[in-house]
PDB file of C-alpha atoms in Angstrom:
ATOM      1  CA  MET A   2     -49.165 -90.136  -0.094  1.00 63.00           C
ATOM      2  CA  GLU A   3     -46.733 -87.380   0.786  1.00 75.00           C
ATOM      3  CA  VAL A   4     -44.185 -89.141  -1.460  1.00 72.00           C
ATOM      4  CA  LEU A   5     -46.126 -87.805  -4.440  1.00 78.00           C
ATOM      5  CA  GLY A   6     -45.900 -84.318  -2.989  1.00 81.00           C
ATOM      6  CA  GLU A   7     -42.519 -82.693  -2.492  1.00 86.00           C
ATOM      7  CA  PRO A   8     -40.263 -85.637  -3.488  1.00 87.00           C
ATOM      8  CA  TYR A   9     -42.075 -86.204  -6.790  1.00 90.00           C
ATOM      9  CA  GLN A  10     -42.093 -82.481  -7.624  1.00 90.00           C
ATOM     10  CA  TYR A  11     -38.400 -82.237  -6.758  1.00 88.00           C
ATOM     11  CA  ALA A  12     -37.558 -85.307  -8.878  1.00 91.00           C
ATOM     12  CA  ARG A  13     -39.476 -83.838 -11.809  1.00 91.00           C
ATOM     13  CA  ASP A  14     -37.801 -80.447 -11.412  1.00 92.00           C
ATOM     14  CA  MET A  15     -34.356 -82.056 -11.078  1.00 92.00           C
ATOM     15  CA  HIS A  16     -34.979 -84.069 -14.240  1.00 91.00           C
ATOM     16  CA  ILE A  17     -35.772 -80.889 -16.172  1.00 93.00           C
ATOM     17  CA  HIS A  18     -32.824 -79.017 -14.619  1.00 93.00           C
ATOM     18  CA  THR A  19     -30.430 -81.832 -15.501  1.00 93.00           C
ATOM     19  CA  GLU A  20     -31.477 -81.787 -19.148  1.00 93.00           C
ATOM     20  CA  ILE A  21     -31.195 -78.003 -19.370  1.00 93.00           C
ATOM     21  CA  ALA A  22     -27.832 -77.806 -17.565  1.00 92.00           C
ATOM     22  CA  THR A  23     -26.204 -80.666 -19.482  1.00 92.00           C
ATOM     23  CA  PHE A  24     -27.882 -80.250 -22.898  1.00 91.00           C
ATOM     24  CA  LYS A  25     -28.454 -84.032 -22.833  1.00 91.00           C
ATOM     25  CA  ARG A  26     -31.290 -86.388 -22.085  1.00 92.00           C
ATOM     26  CA  ASP A  27     -31.448 -87.443 -18.443  1.00 91.00           C
ATOM     27  CA  TRP A  28     -31.999 -91.119 -19.079  1.00 92.00           C
ATOM     28  CA  VAL A  29     -31.275 -92.153 -15.491  1.00 91.00           C
ATOM     29  CA  GLY A  30     -33.840 -89.694 -14.162  1.00 92.00           C
ATOM     30  CA  MET A  31     -36.363 -90.789 -16.769  1.00 93.00           C
ATOM     31  CA  TYR A  32     -35.883 -94.472 -15.912  1.00 94.00           C
ATOM     32  CA  ASN A  33     -36.233 -93.783 -12.196  1.00 94.00           C
ATOM     33  CA  LEU A  34     -39.407 -91.750 -12.700  1.00 94.00           C
ATOM     34  CA  ARG A  35     -40.817 -94.515 -14.916  1.00 95.00           C
ATOM     35  CA  ASP A  36     -39.931 -97.147 -12.318  1.00 96.00           C
ATOM     36  CA  ALA A  37     -41.480 -95.027  -9.548  1.00 94.00           C
ATOM     37  CA  PHE A  38     -44.755 -94.977 -11.469  1.00 93.00           C
ATOM     38  CA  ASP A  39     -44.571 -98.734 -12.058  1.00 96.00           C
ATOM     39  CA  HIS A  40     -44.373 -99.160  -8.280  1.00 95.00           C
ATOM     40  CA  LEU A  41     -47.242 -96.689  -7.811  1.00 93.00           C
ATOM     41  CA  ARG A  42     -49.357 -98.784 -10.184  1.00 94.00           C
ATOM     42  CA  LYS A  43     -48.569-101.948  -8.217  1.00 94.00           C
ATOM     43  CA  LEU A  44     -49.219-100.149  -4.935  1.00 92.00           C
ATOM     44  CA  LEU A  45     -52.690 -99.164  -6.095  1.00 91.00           C
ATOM     45  CA  ILE A  46     -53.415-102.694  -7.268  1.00 92.00           C
ATOM     46  CA  TYR A  47     -52.338-104.141  -3.903  1.00 93.00           C
ATOM     47  CA  LEU A  48     -54.404-101.581  -2.008  1.00 89.00           C
ATOM     48  CA  PHE A  49     -57.619-101.656  -3.997  1.00 89.00           C
ATOM     49  CA  GLU A  50     -57.743-105.049  -5.676  1.00 87.00           C
ATOM     50  CA  ASP A  51     -55.765-107.422  -3.467  1.00 82.00           C
ATOM     51  CA  ASP A  52     -56.231-105.565  -0.172  1.00 81.00           C
ATOM     52  CA  ASP A  53     -52.622-106.421   0.762  1.00 84.00           C
ATOM     53  CA  ASN A  54     -51.161-103.621   2.877  1.00 88.00           C
ATOM     54  CA  ASN A  55     -47.780-105.328   3.329  1.00 91.00           C
ATOM     55  CA  LYS A  56     -47.139-105.533  -0.407  1.00 91.00           C
ATOM     56  CA  ALA A  57     -48.502-102.012  -0.865  1.00 92.00           C
ATOM     57  CA  ASN A  58     -46.051-100.688   1.748  1.00 91.00           C
ATOM     58  CA  ARG A  59     -43.143-102.433  -0.016  1.00 94.00           C
ATOM     59  CA  GLU A  60     -44.185-100.851  -3.313  1.00 94.00           C
ATOM     60  CA  LEU A  61     -44.421 -97.450  -1.619  1.00 93.00           C
ATOM     61  CA  ALA A  62     -40.872 -97.847  -0.277  1.00 92.00           C
ATOM     62  CA  GLU A  63     -39.631 -98.843  -3.757  1.00 94.00           C
ATOM     63  CA  MET A  64     -41.417 -95.899  -5.354  1.00 94.00           C
ATOM     64  CA  GLU A  65     -39.882 -93.549  -2.811  1.00 92.00           C
ATOM     65  CA  ALA A  66     -36.392 -94.985  -3.425  1.00 92.00           C
ATOM     66  CA  HIS A  67     -36.739 -94.429  -7.187  1.00 94.00           C
ATOM     67  CA  LEU A  68     -37.834 -90.821  -6.666  1.00 93.00           C
ATOM     68  CA  TYR A  69     -34.856 -90.172  -4.399  1.00 92.00           C
ATOM     69  CA  ARG A  70     -32.541 -91.773  -6.952  1.00 91.00           C
ATOM     70  CA  ALA A  71     -34.004 -89.581  -9.697  1.00 92.00           C
ATOM     71  CA  ILE A  72     -33.249 -86.544  -7.546  1.00 92.00           C
ATOM     72  CA  SER A  73     -29.741 -87.407  -6.410  1.00 92.00           C
ATOM     73  CA  GLU A  74     -28.451 -89.011  -9.612  1.00 92.00           C
ATOM     74  CA  GLY A  75     -29.597 -86.015 -11.652  1.00 91.00           C
ATOM     75  CA  ALA A  76     -27.919 -83.571  -9.287  1.00 93.00           C
ATOM     76  CA  GLN A  77     -24.700 -85.591  -9.351  1.00 94.00           C
ATOM     77  CA  ASN A  78     -24.791 -85.902 -13.139  1.00 94.00           C
ATOM     78  CA  VAL A  79     -24.837 -82.131 -13.576  1.00 95.00           C
ATOM     79  CA  THR A  80     -21.662 -81.739 -11.510  1.00 96.00           C
ATOM     80  CA  GLU A  81     -19.933 -84.490 -13.470  1.00 95.00           C
ATOM     81  CA  VAL A  82     -20.821 -82.794 -16.761  1.00 95.00           C
ATOM     82  CA  TYR A  83     -19.334 -79.511 -15.522  1.00 96.00           C
ATOM     83  CA  LEU A  84     -16.156 -81.299 -14.402  1.00 96.00           C
ATOM     84  CA  ASP A  85     -15.878 -82.827 -17.873  1.00 95.00           C
ATOM     85  CA  ARG A  86     -16.424 -79.463 -19.593  1.00 95.00           C
ATOM     86  CA  ILE A  87     -13.738 -77.878 -17.417  1.00 96.00           C
ATOM     87  CA  ASP A  88     -11.332 -80.716 -18.121  1.00 94.00           C
ATOM     88  CA  LYS A  89     -11.800 -80.175 -21.873  1.00 92.00           C
ATOM     89  CA  LYS A  90     -11.254 -76.421 -21.542  1.00 92.00           C
ATOM     90  CA  LEU A  91      -8.149 -76.558 -19.348  1.00 91.00           C
ATOM     91  CA  LYS A  92      -4.939 -75.847 -21.217  1.00 89.00           C
ATOM     92  CA  PRO A  93      -1.343 -75.428 -20.064  1.00 87.00           C
ATOM     93  CA  ARG A  94      -0.722 -71.916 -18.673  1.00 84.00           C
ATOM     94  CA  ILE A  95       1.612 -71.095 -21.566  1.00 87.00           C
ATOM     95  CA  PHE A  96      -1.340 -71.144 -23.995  1.00 88.00           C
ATOM     96  CA  TYR A  97      -3.215 -68.563 -21.909  1.00 87.00           C
ATOM     97  CA  ARG A  98      -0.175 -66.309 -21.802  1.00 86.00           C
ATOM     98  CA  LEU A  99       0.719 -66.629 -25.485  1.00 85.00           C
ATOM     99  CA  SER A 100      -2.849 -65.985 -26.592  1.00 87.00           C
ATOM    100  CA  PHE A 101      -3.336 -63.034 -24.216  1.00 88.00           C
ATOM    101  CA  VAL A 102      -6.608 -64.394 -22.809  1.00 88.00           C
ATOM    102  CA  ASP A 103      -7.902 -63.734 -19.337  1.00 89.00           C
ATOM    103  CA  ALA A 104      -8.010 -67.004 -17.403  1.00 92.00           C
ATOM    104  CA  PRO A 105      -8.230 -67.893 -13.723  1.00 94.00           C
ATOM    105  CA  SER A 106      -4.910 -68.552 -12.023  1.00 92.00           C
ATOM    106  CA  GLU A 107      -3.706 -72.072 -11.356  1.00 92.00           C
ATOM    107  CA  THR A 108      -4.505 -71.549  -7.671  1.00 95.00           C
ATOM    108  CA  GLU A 109      -8.048 -70.383  -8.429  1.00 96.00           C
ATOM    109  CA  ILE A 110      -8.650 -73.376 -10.691  1.00 95.00           C
ATOM    110  CA  THR A 111      -7.246 -75.887  -8.203  1.00 95.00           C
ATOM    111  CA  THR A 112      -9.127 -74.327  -5.281  1.00 97.00           C
ATOM    112  CA  ALA A 113     -12.443 -74.283  -7.150  1.00 97.00           C
ATOM    113  CA  ILE A 114     -12.132 -77.884  -8.344  1.00 97.00           C
ATOM    114  CA  SER A 115     -11.063 -79.100  -4.893  1.00 97.00           C
ATOM    115  CA  SER A 116     -13.909 -77.260  -3.221  1.00 97.00           C
ATOM    116  CA  ALA A 117     -16.431 -78.648  -5.708  1.00 97.00           C
ATOM    117  CA  LYS A 118     -15.100 -82.189  -5.262  1.00 96.00           C
ATOM    118  CA  GLU A 119     -15.506 -81.850  -1.491  1.00 97.00           C
ATOM    119  CA  LYS A 120     -19.129 -80.805  -2.013  1.00 96.00           C
ATOM    120  CA  ILE A 121     -19.654 -83.727  -4.390  1.00 95.00           C
ATOM    121  CA  GLU A 122     -18.197 -86.155  -1.855  1.00 95.00           C
ATOM    122  CA  HIS A 123     -20.411 -84.633   0.835  1.00 93.00           C
ATOM    123  CA  GLY A 124     -23.448 -85.090  -1.419  1.00 93.00           C
ATOM    124  CA  ARG A 125     -22.545 -88.699  -2.155  1.00 91.00           C
ATOM    125  CA  ASN A 126     -22.228 -89.419   1.561  1.00 90.00           C
ATOM    126  CA  TYR A 127     -25.758 -88.105   2.148  1.00 85.00           C
ATOM    127  CA  LYS A 128     -27.250 -89.906  -0.854  1.00 82.00           C
ATOM    128  CA  PRO A 129     -28.958 -92.821   0.804  1.00 69.00           C
ATOM    129  CA  LYS A 130     -30.033 -90.877   3.897  1.00 76.00           C
ATOM    130  CA  ASN A 131     -31.093 -87.334   3.128  1.00 88.00           C
ATOM    131  CA  TRP A 132     -32.010 -86.242  -0.393  1.00 88.00           C
ATOM    132  CA  LYS A 133     -32.330 -82.567   0.564  1.00 90.00           C
ATOM    133  CA  GLU A 134     -28.759 -82.407   1.896  1.00 92.00           C
ATOM    134  CA  THR A 135     -27.599 -84.392  -1.125  1.00 93.00           C
ATOM    135  CA  VAL A 136     -29.129 -81.884  -3.524  1.00 93.00           C
ATOM    136  CA  LYS A 137     -27.843 -78.925  -1.495  1.00 95.00           C
ATOM    137  CA  SER A 138     -24.261 -80.246  -1.667  1.00 96.00           C
ATOM    138  CA  PHE A 139     -24.444 -81.059  -5.383  1.00 96.00           C
ATOM    139  CA  LYS A 140     -26.011 -77.655  -6.111  1.00 96.00           C
ATOM    140  CA  GLU A 141     -23.170 -75.893  -4.275  1.00 97.00           C
ATOM    141  CA  ALA A 142     -20.654 -77.915  -6.291  1.00 97.00           C
ATOM    142  CA  GLU A 143     -22.548 -77.116  -9.495  1.00 97.00           C
ATOM    143  CA  ASP A 144     -22.436 -73.373  -8.754  1.00 97.00           C
ATOM    144  CA  ILE A 145     -18.672 -73.486  -8.122  1.00 98.00           C
ATOM    145  CA  LEU A 146     -18.004 -75.481 -11.292  1.00 97.00           C
ATOM    146  CA  LYS A 147     -20.363 -73.420 -13.438  1.00 97.00           C
ATOM    147  CA  ASN A 148     -18.613 -70.233 -12.358  1.00 97.00           C
ATOM    148  CA  LEU A 149     -15.178 -71.707 -13.123  1.00 97.00           C
ATOM    149  CA  GLU A 150     -16.293 -73.098 -16.482  1.00 96.00           C
ATOM    150  CA  GLN A 151     -17.648 -69.691 -17.511  1.00 95.00           C
ATOM    151  CA  ARG A 152     -14.375 -67.977 -16.564  1.00 95.00           C
ATOM    152  CA  LEU A 153     -12.212 -70.352 -18.608  1.00 94.00           C
ATOM    153  CA  PRO A 154     -11.638 -69.276 -22.219  1.00 93.00           C
ATOM    154  CA  SER A 155     -12.899 -71.619 -24.893  1.00 91.00           C
ATOM    155  CA  PRO A 156     -10.377 -73.676 -26.854  1.00 90.00           C
ATOM    156  CA  ASN A 157     -11.583 -71.962 -30.050  1.00 90.00           C
ATOM    157  CA  GLU A 158     -10.836 -68.530 -28.616  1.00 91.00           C
ATOM    158  CA  ILE A 159      -7.329 -69.633 -27.636  1.00 91.00           C
ATOM    159  CA  ARG A 160      -6.715 -71.140 -31.094  1.00 89.00           C
ATOM    160  CA  TYR A 161      -7.970 -68.004 -32.844  1.00 91.00           C
ATOM    161  CA  ARG A 162      -5.814 -65.727 -30.727  1.00 88.00           C
ATOM    162  CA  LEU A 163      -2.747 -67.931 -31.175  1.00 89.00           C
ATOM    163  CA  VAL A 164      -3.223 -67.775 -34.944  1.00 92.00           C
ATOM    164  CA  VAL A 165      -3.569 -63.975 -34.797  1.00 91.00           C
ATOM    165  CA  VAL A 166      -0.445 -63.656 -32.631  1.00 89.00           C
ATOM    166  CA  GLY A 167       1.450 -66.030 -34.969  1.00 88.00           C
ATOM    167  CA  LEU A 168       0.375 -64.125 -38.062  1.00 90.00           C
ATOM    168  CA  THR A 169       1.310 -60.820 -36.428  1.00 90.00           C
ATOM    169  CA  ILE A 170       4.791 -62.115 -35.596  1.00 88.00           C
ATOM    170  CA  LEU A 171       5.149 -63.566 -39.106  1.00 88.00           C
ATOM    171  CA  THR A 172       4.075 -60.241 -40.645  1.00 89.00           C
ATOM    172  CA  LEU A 173       6.596 -58.373 -38.509  1.00 87.00           C
ATOM    173  CA  LEU A 174       9.385 -60.786 -39.441  1.00 84.00           C
ATOM    174  CA  ILE A 175       8.547 -60.514 -43.127  1.00 86.00           C
ATOM    175  CA  GLY A 176       8.432 -56.729 -42.814  1.00 82.00           C
ATOM    176  CA  ILE A 177      11.805 -56.652 -41.089  1.00 83.00           C
ATOM    177  CA  GLY A 178      13.247 -59.026 -43.693  1.00 78.00           C
ATOM    178  CA  ILE A 179      11.971 -56.959 -46.607  1.00 78.00           C
ATOM    179  CA  GLY A 180      13.230 -53.779 -44.915  1.00 70.00           C
ATOM    180  CA  ARG A 181      16.711 -55.222 -44.659  1.00 77.00           C
ATOM    181  CA  ILE A 182      16.745 -56.218 -48.315  1.00 74.00           C
ATOM    182  CA  PHE A 183      16.016 -52.670 -49.454  1.00 66.00           C
TER     183      PHE A 183
END
């Protein structure tokens, strides 16, 4: 029952990681873990009550497939959440300049997203075959995207700074206008 060893532990850990990284429930991981245990229950019934090794082996294969899905779908979900967060944070370059915020260059952003998407594609290609390579690729993509997302200024910071810059300019214009009157 080596399936209940490393693959189960990894699926469980990935489920927890997905929820922490995305701040959302990992329903897909939960469903796959539940389904894996349903197949484990059937496997035990076939082994100990029905003495049917063929059916037990099919249930073992199904259980294993659900554990691998819990691992790979969770890892992929984290990268998709980071891509979505980045998409919501990205603003036209003019906003970064006008608000005087430090933001990665267009080249850095494009390079990071392209690199992460390559890793995601690599992970998807390994999905059915090798869960360890799948997770490795998605984790590399997650690290790239997490770094980029942290370097991008929040929309609230940009708005706040734009308001401050606007009020400063307005104050200067009013001051100049009042100075010309007197």
